[in-house]
Coordinates of C-alpha atoms in Angstrom, one line a residue:
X1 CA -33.1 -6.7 10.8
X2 CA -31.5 -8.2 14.2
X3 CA -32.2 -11.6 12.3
X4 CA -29.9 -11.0 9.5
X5 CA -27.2 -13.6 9.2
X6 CA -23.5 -12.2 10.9
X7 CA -21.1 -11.1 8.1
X8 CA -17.7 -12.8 9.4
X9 CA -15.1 -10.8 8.5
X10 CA -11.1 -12.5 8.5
X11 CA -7.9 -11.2 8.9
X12 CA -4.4 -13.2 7.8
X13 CA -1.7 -11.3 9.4
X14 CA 2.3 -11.9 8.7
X15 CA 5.1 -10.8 10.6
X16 CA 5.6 -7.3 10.5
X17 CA 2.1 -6.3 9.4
X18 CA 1.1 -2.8 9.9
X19 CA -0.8 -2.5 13.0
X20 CA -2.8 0.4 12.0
X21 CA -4.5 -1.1 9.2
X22 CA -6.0 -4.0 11.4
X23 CA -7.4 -1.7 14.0
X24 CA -8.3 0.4 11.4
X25 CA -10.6 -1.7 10.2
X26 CA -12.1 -3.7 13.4
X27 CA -12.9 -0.5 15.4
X28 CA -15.2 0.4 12.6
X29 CA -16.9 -2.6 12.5
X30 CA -17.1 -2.8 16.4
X31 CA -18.8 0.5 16.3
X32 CA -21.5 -0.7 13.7
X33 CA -22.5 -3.1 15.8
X34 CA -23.3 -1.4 18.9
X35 CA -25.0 1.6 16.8
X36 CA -27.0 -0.7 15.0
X37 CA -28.2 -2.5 18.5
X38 CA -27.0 -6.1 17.0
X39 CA -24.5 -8.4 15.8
X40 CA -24.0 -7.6 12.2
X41 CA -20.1 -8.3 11.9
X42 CA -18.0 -10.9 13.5
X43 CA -14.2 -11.4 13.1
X44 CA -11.5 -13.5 13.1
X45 CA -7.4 -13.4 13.2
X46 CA -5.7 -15.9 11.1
X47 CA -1.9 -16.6 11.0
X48 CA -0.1 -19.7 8.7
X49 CA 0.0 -21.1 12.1
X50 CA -1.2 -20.4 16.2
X51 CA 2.2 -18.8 16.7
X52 CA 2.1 -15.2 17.9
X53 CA 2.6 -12.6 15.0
X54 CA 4.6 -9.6 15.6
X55 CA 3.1 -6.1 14.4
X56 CA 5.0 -3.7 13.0
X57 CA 4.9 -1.5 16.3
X58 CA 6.8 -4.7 17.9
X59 CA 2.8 -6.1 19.2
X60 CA 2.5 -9.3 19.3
X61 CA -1.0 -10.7 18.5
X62 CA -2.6 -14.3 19.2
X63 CA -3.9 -16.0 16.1
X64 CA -7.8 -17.3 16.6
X65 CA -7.1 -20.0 13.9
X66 CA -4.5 -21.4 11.7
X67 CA -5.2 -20.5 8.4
X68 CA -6.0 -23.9 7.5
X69 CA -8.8 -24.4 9.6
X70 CA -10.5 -21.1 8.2
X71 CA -14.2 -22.2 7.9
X72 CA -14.7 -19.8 4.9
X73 CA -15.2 -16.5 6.0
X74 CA -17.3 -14.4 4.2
X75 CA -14.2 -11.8 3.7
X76 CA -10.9 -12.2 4.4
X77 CA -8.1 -9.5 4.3
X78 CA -4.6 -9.9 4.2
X79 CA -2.0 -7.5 6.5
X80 CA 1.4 -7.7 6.1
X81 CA 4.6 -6.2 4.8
X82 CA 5.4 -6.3 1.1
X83 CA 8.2 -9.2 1.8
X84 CA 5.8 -11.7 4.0
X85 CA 6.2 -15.0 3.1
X86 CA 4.6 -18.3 3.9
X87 CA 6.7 -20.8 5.4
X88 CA 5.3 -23.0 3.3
X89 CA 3.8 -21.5 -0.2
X90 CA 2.5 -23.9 -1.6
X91 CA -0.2 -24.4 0.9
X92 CA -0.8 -21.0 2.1
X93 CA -1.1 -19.5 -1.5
X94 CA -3.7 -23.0 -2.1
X95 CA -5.9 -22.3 1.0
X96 CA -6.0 -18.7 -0.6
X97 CA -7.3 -20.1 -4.1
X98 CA -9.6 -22.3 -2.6
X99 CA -11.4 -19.9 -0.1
X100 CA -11.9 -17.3 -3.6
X101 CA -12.8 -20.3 -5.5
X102 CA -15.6 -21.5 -2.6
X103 CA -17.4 -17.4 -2.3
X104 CA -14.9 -16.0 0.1
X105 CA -14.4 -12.2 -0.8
X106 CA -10.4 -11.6 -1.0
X107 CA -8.4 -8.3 -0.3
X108 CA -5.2 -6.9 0.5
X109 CA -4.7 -3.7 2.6
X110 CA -1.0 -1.7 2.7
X111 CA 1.7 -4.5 1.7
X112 CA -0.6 -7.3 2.2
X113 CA -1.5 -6.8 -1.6
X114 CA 2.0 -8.6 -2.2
X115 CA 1.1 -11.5 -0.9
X116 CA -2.4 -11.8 -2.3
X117 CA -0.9 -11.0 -5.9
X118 CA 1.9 -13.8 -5.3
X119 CA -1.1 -16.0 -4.1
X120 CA -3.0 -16.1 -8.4
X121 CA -6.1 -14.6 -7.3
X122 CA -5.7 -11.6 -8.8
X123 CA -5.6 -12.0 -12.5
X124 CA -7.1 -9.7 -14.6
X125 CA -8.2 -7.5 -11.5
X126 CA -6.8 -4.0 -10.6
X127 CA -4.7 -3.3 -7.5
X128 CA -5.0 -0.2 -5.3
X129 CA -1.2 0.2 -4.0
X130 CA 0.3 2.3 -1.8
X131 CA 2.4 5.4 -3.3
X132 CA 5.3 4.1 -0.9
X133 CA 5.2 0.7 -2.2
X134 CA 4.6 1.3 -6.3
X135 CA 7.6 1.0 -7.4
X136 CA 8.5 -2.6 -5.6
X137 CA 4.7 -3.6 -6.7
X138 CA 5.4 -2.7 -10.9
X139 CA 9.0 -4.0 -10.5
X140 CA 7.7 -7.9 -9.1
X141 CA 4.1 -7.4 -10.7
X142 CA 4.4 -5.7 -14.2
X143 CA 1.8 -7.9 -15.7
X144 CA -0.9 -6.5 -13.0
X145 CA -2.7 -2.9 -13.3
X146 CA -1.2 -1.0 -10.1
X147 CA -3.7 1.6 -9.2
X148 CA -3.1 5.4 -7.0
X149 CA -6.1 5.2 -5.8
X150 CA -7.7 4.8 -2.2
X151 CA -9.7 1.8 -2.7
X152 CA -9.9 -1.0 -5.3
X153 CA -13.4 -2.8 -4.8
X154 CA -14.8 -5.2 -7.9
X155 CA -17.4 -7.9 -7.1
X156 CA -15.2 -10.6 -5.5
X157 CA -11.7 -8.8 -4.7
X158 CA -10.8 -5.3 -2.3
X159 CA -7.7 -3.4 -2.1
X160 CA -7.1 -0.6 0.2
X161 CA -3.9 1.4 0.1
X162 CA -3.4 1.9 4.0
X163 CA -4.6 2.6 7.3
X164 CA -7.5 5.2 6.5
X165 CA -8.3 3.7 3.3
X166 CA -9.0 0.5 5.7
X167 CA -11.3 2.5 7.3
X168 CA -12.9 3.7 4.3
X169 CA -13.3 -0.2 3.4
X170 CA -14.8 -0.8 6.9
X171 CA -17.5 2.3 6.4
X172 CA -17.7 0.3 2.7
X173 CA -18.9 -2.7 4.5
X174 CA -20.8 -1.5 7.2
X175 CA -23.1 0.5 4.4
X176 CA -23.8 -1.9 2.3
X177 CA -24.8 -4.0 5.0
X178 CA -26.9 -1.7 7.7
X179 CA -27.3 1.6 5.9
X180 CA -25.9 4.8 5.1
X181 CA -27.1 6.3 8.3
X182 CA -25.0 3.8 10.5
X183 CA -21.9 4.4 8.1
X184 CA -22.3 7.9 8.6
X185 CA -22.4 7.9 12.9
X186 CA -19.7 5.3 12.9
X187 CA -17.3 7.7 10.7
X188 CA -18.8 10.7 12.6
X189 CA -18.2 8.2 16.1
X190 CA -14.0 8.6 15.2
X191 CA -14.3 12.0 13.9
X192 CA -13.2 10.4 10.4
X193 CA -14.4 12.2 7.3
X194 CA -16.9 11.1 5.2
X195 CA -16.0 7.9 2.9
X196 CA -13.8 8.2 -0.1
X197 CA -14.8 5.6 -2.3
X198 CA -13.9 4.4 -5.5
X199 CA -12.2 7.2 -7.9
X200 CA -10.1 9.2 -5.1
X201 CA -6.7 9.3 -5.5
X202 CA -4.1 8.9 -2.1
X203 CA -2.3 12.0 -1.1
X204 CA 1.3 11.9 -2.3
X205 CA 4.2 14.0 -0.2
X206 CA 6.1 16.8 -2.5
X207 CA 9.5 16.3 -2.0
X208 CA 10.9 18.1 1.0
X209 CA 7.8 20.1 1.3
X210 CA 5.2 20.2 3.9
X211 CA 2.6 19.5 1.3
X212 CA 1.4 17.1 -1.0
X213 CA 0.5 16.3 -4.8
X214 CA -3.0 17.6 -4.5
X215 CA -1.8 21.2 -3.3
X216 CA 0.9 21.8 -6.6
X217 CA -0.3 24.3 -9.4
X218 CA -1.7 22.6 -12.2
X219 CA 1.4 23.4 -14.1
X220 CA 3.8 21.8 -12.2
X221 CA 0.9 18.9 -11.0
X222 CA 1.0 18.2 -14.7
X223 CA 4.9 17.9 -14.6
X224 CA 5.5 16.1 -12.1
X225 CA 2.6 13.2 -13.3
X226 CA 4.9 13.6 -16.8
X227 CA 8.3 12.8 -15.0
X228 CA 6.6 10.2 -13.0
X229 CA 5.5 8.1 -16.5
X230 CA 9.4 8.4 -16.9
X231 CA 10.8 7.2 -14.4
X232 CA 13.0 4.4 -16.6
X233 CA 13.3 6.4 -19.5
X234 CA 14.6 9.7 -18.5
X235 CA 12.6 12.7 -20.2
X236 CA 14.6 16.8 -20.3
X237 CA 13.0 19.5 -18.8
X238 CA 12.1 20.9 -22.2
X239 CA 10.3 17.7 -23.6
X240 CA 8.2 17.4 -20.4
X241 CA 7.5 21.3 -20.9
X242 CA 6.5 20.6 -24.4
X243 CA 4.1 17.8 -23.3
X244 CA 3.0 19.9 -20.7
X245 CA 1.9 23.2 -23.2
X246 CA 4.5 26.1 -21.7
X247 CA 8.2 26.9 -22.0
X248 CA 10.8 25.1 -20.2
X249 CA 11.6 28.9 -18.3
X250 CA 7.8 28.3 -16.9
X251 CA 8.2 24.9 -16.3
X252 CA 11.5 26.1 -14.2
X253 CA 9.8 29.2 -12.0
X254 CA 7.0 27.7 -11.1
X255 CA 9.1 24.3 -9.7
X256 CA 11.3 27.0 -7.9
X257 CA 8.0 28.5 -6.5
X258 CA 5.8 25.3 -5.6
X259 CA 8.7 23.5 -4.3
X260 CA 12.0 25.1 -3.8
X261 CA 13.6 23.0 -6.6
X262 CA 14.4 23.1 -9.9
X263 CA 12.4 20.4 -11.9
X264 CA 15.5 18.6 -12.7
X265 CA 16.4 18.2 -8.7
X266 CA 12.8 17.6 -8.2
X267 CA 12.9 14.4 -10.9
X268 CA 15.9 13.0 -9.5
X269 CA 14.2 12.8 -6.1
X270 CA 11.5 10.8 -7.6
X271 CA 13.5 8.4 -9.1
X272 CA 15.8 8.2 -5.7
X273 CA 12.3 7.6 -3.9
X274 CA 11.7 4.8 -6.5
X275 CA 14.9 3.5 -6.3
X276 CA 14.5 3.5 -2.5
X277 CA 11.4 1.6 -3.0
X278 CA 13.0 -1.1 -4.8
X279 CA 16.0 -1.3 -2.8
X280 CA 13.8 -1.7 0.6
X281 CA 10.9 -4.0 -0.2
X282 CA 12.5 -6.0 -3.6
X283 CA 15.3 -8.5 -4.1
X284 CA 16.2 -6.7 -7.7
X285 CA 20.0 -6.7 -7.6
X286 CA 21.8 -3.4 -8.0
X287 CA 22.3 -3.0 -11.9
X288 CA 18.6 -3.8 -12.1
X289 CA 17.4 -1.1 -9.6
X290 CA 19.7 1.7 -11.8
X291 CA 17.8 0.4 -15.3
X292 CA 14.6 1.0 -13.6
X293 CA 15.1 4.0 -12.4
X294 CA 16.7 5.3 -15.7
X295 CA 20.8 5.0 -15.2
X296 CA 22.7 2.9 -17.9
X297 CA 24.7 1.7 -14.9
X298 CA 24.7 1.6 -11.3
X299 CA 27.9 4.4 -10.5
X300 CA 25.8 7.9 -11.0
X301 CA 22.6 6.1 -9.4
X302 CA 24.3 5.0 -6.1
X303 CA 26.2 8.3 -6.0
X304 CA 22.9 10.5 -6.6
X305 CA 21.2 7.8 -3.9
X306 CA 24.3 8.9 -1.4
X307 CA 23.4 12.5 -2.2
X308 CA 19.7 11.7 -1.2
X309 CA 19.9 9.5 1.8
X310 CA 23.1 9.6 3.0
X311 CA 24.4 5.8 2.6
X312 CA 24.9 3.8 -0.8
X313 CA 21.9 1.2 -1.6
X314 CA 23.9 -1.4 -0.9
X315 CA 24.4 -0.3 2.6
X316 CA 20.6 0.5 3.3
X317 CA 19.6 -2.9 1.7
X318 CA 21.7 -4.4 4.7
X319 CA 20.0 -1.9 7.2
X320 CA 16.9 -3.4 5.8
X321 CA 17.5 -6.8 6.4
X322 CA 19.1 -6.6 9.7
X323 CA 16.2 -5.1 10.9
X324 CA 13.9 -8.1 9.1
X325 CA 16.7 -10.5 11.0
X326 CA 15.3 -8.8 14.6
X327 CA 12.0 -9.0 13.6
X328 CA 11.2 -5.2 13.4
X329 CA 9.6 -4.4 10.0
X330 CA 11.4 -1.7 7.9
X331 CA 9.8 1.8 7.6
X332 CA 7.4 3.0 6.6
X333 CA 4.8 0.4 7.2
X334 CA 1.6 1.9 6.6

């Protein structure tokens, strides 16, 4: 086995990229190949260009290669924000086709999935997206299957929703290529639990609870799945209750008692969170934002978003972008 050809792994990394995700992923890998006794993965940072590239802890990192000069790696993973751009599209979204195009294995972890999806390689494939990023993703990708879970993984393309699904992806790699026994001591090596794979969902927050989606009764789990299908249509209390098989009185207790809200209260957060969403990580102007979030106009939606947050939209879009001005990346980055 120590003659077994090195797997070279890549990573393109954008201003503001998540931090986490990349160690995340190269620790695991690292581990792997002192466990196994030999050299199974190698890897590789790649920037547009050999600038340095600023993490989203404020980092800075030192590109190996330019992107252009990637020698086709045999993956390579994209780490950024959901707003990275390349100075120049048209050749960084073309080096992208033409490393998929010549056997290189594309994927996107956290935000970096925007920039793969801008980049064409992604027809017809499904997307593992981050809960805190699915409303921006649906809003600039509606053509494109946005998935809640962990991991995304067909033959030629992997997703992974954030920093402990890129591990997941990492223990992914490192089993199919030296064994379930080294996947196993490397995830027991960081005391990470065993690997979700394909067909776990992420772990969602309830809204100001210290819990999350997993952990609400079935009645209310079924609820809240209801409101979130109507986010731009807006659904009452006693249709979703209908839909759900109990009385709207139920559906109102047991909110009351999982989460200290009425279902009503609890709806409007979700759409706040999605409008949120779209005002921090799209360029969708205001009237656009209240459609998709189910307000015929944008005067009750930036009122309720006061309510929630404590500034209008408008003013956190500018809070955004300031920060995007200093180079800091908004939060969260995950």
């Amino acid at each position: 086995m120590n003659d077994m050809k090195i797997q070279s792994i890549g990573f393109l990394i954008f201003d503001g990229f998540p931090m986490a995700c990349l160690t995340s992923m190269i620790e695991p890998l690292r581990a792997s190949n002192e466990i196994s006794g030999q050299v199974a993965f190698s890897w590789t940072l790649y920037a547009e260009t050999m600038d340095k590239v600023r993490s989203s802890a404020g980092v800075s990192f030192e590109p190996d290669m330019a992107l252009g000069q990637a020698e086709k790696p045999d993956h390579l993973f994209l780490l950024s924000p959901p707003m990275a751009q390349f100075s120049n599209p048209k050749a960084g979204y073309g080096a992208l086709r033409t490393l998929g195009r010549h056997g290189t294995i594309l994927g996107g972890v956290s935000g970096g999935v925007f920039p793969l999806v801008r980049s064409g390689v992604m027809a017809g494939q499904v997307v593992s997206v981050h809960w805190c990023y699915e409303a921006a993703f649906r809003s600039e990708f509606p053509e494109v299957e946005a998935s809640d879970q962990v991991i995304e993984v067909s033959q030629r393309r992997y997703t992974a929703s954030g920093a402990a699904a890129a591990f997941d992806l990492s223990l992914r790699l490192i089993e199919t290529r030296l064994g379930a026994d080294v996947a196993t001591e490397v995830a027991c090596w960081f005391q990470h639990p065993l690997m979700r794979g394909e067909g776990v969902r992420q772990s969602i927050p309830t809204y100001r609870q210290s819990s999350t989606d997993a952990t609400l009764p079935p009645v209310v789990a079924k609820a809240v799945a209801v409101f979130a299908a109507n986010l731009t249509e807006p659904i009452s209390v006693a249709d979703v209750a209908d839909e759900v098989g109990v009385s709207a009185r139920q559906i109102e207790r047991s909110f009351k008692k999982a989460t200290g809200q009425s279902p009503s209260h609890y709806y409007r957060s979700m759409r706040m969170k999605a409008a949120r969403q779209l005002v921090m990580y799209s360029k969708d102007s205001m009237a656009q934002i209240a459609l998709q979030v189910g307000y015929g106009s944008t005067t009750p939606m930036v009122q309720h978003y006061k309510d929630a947050f404590g500034l209008s939209p408008q003013e956190d879009r500018r809070r955004i972008n300031l920060y995007r001005v200093q180079d800091n990346s908004p939060v969260p980055s995950v």
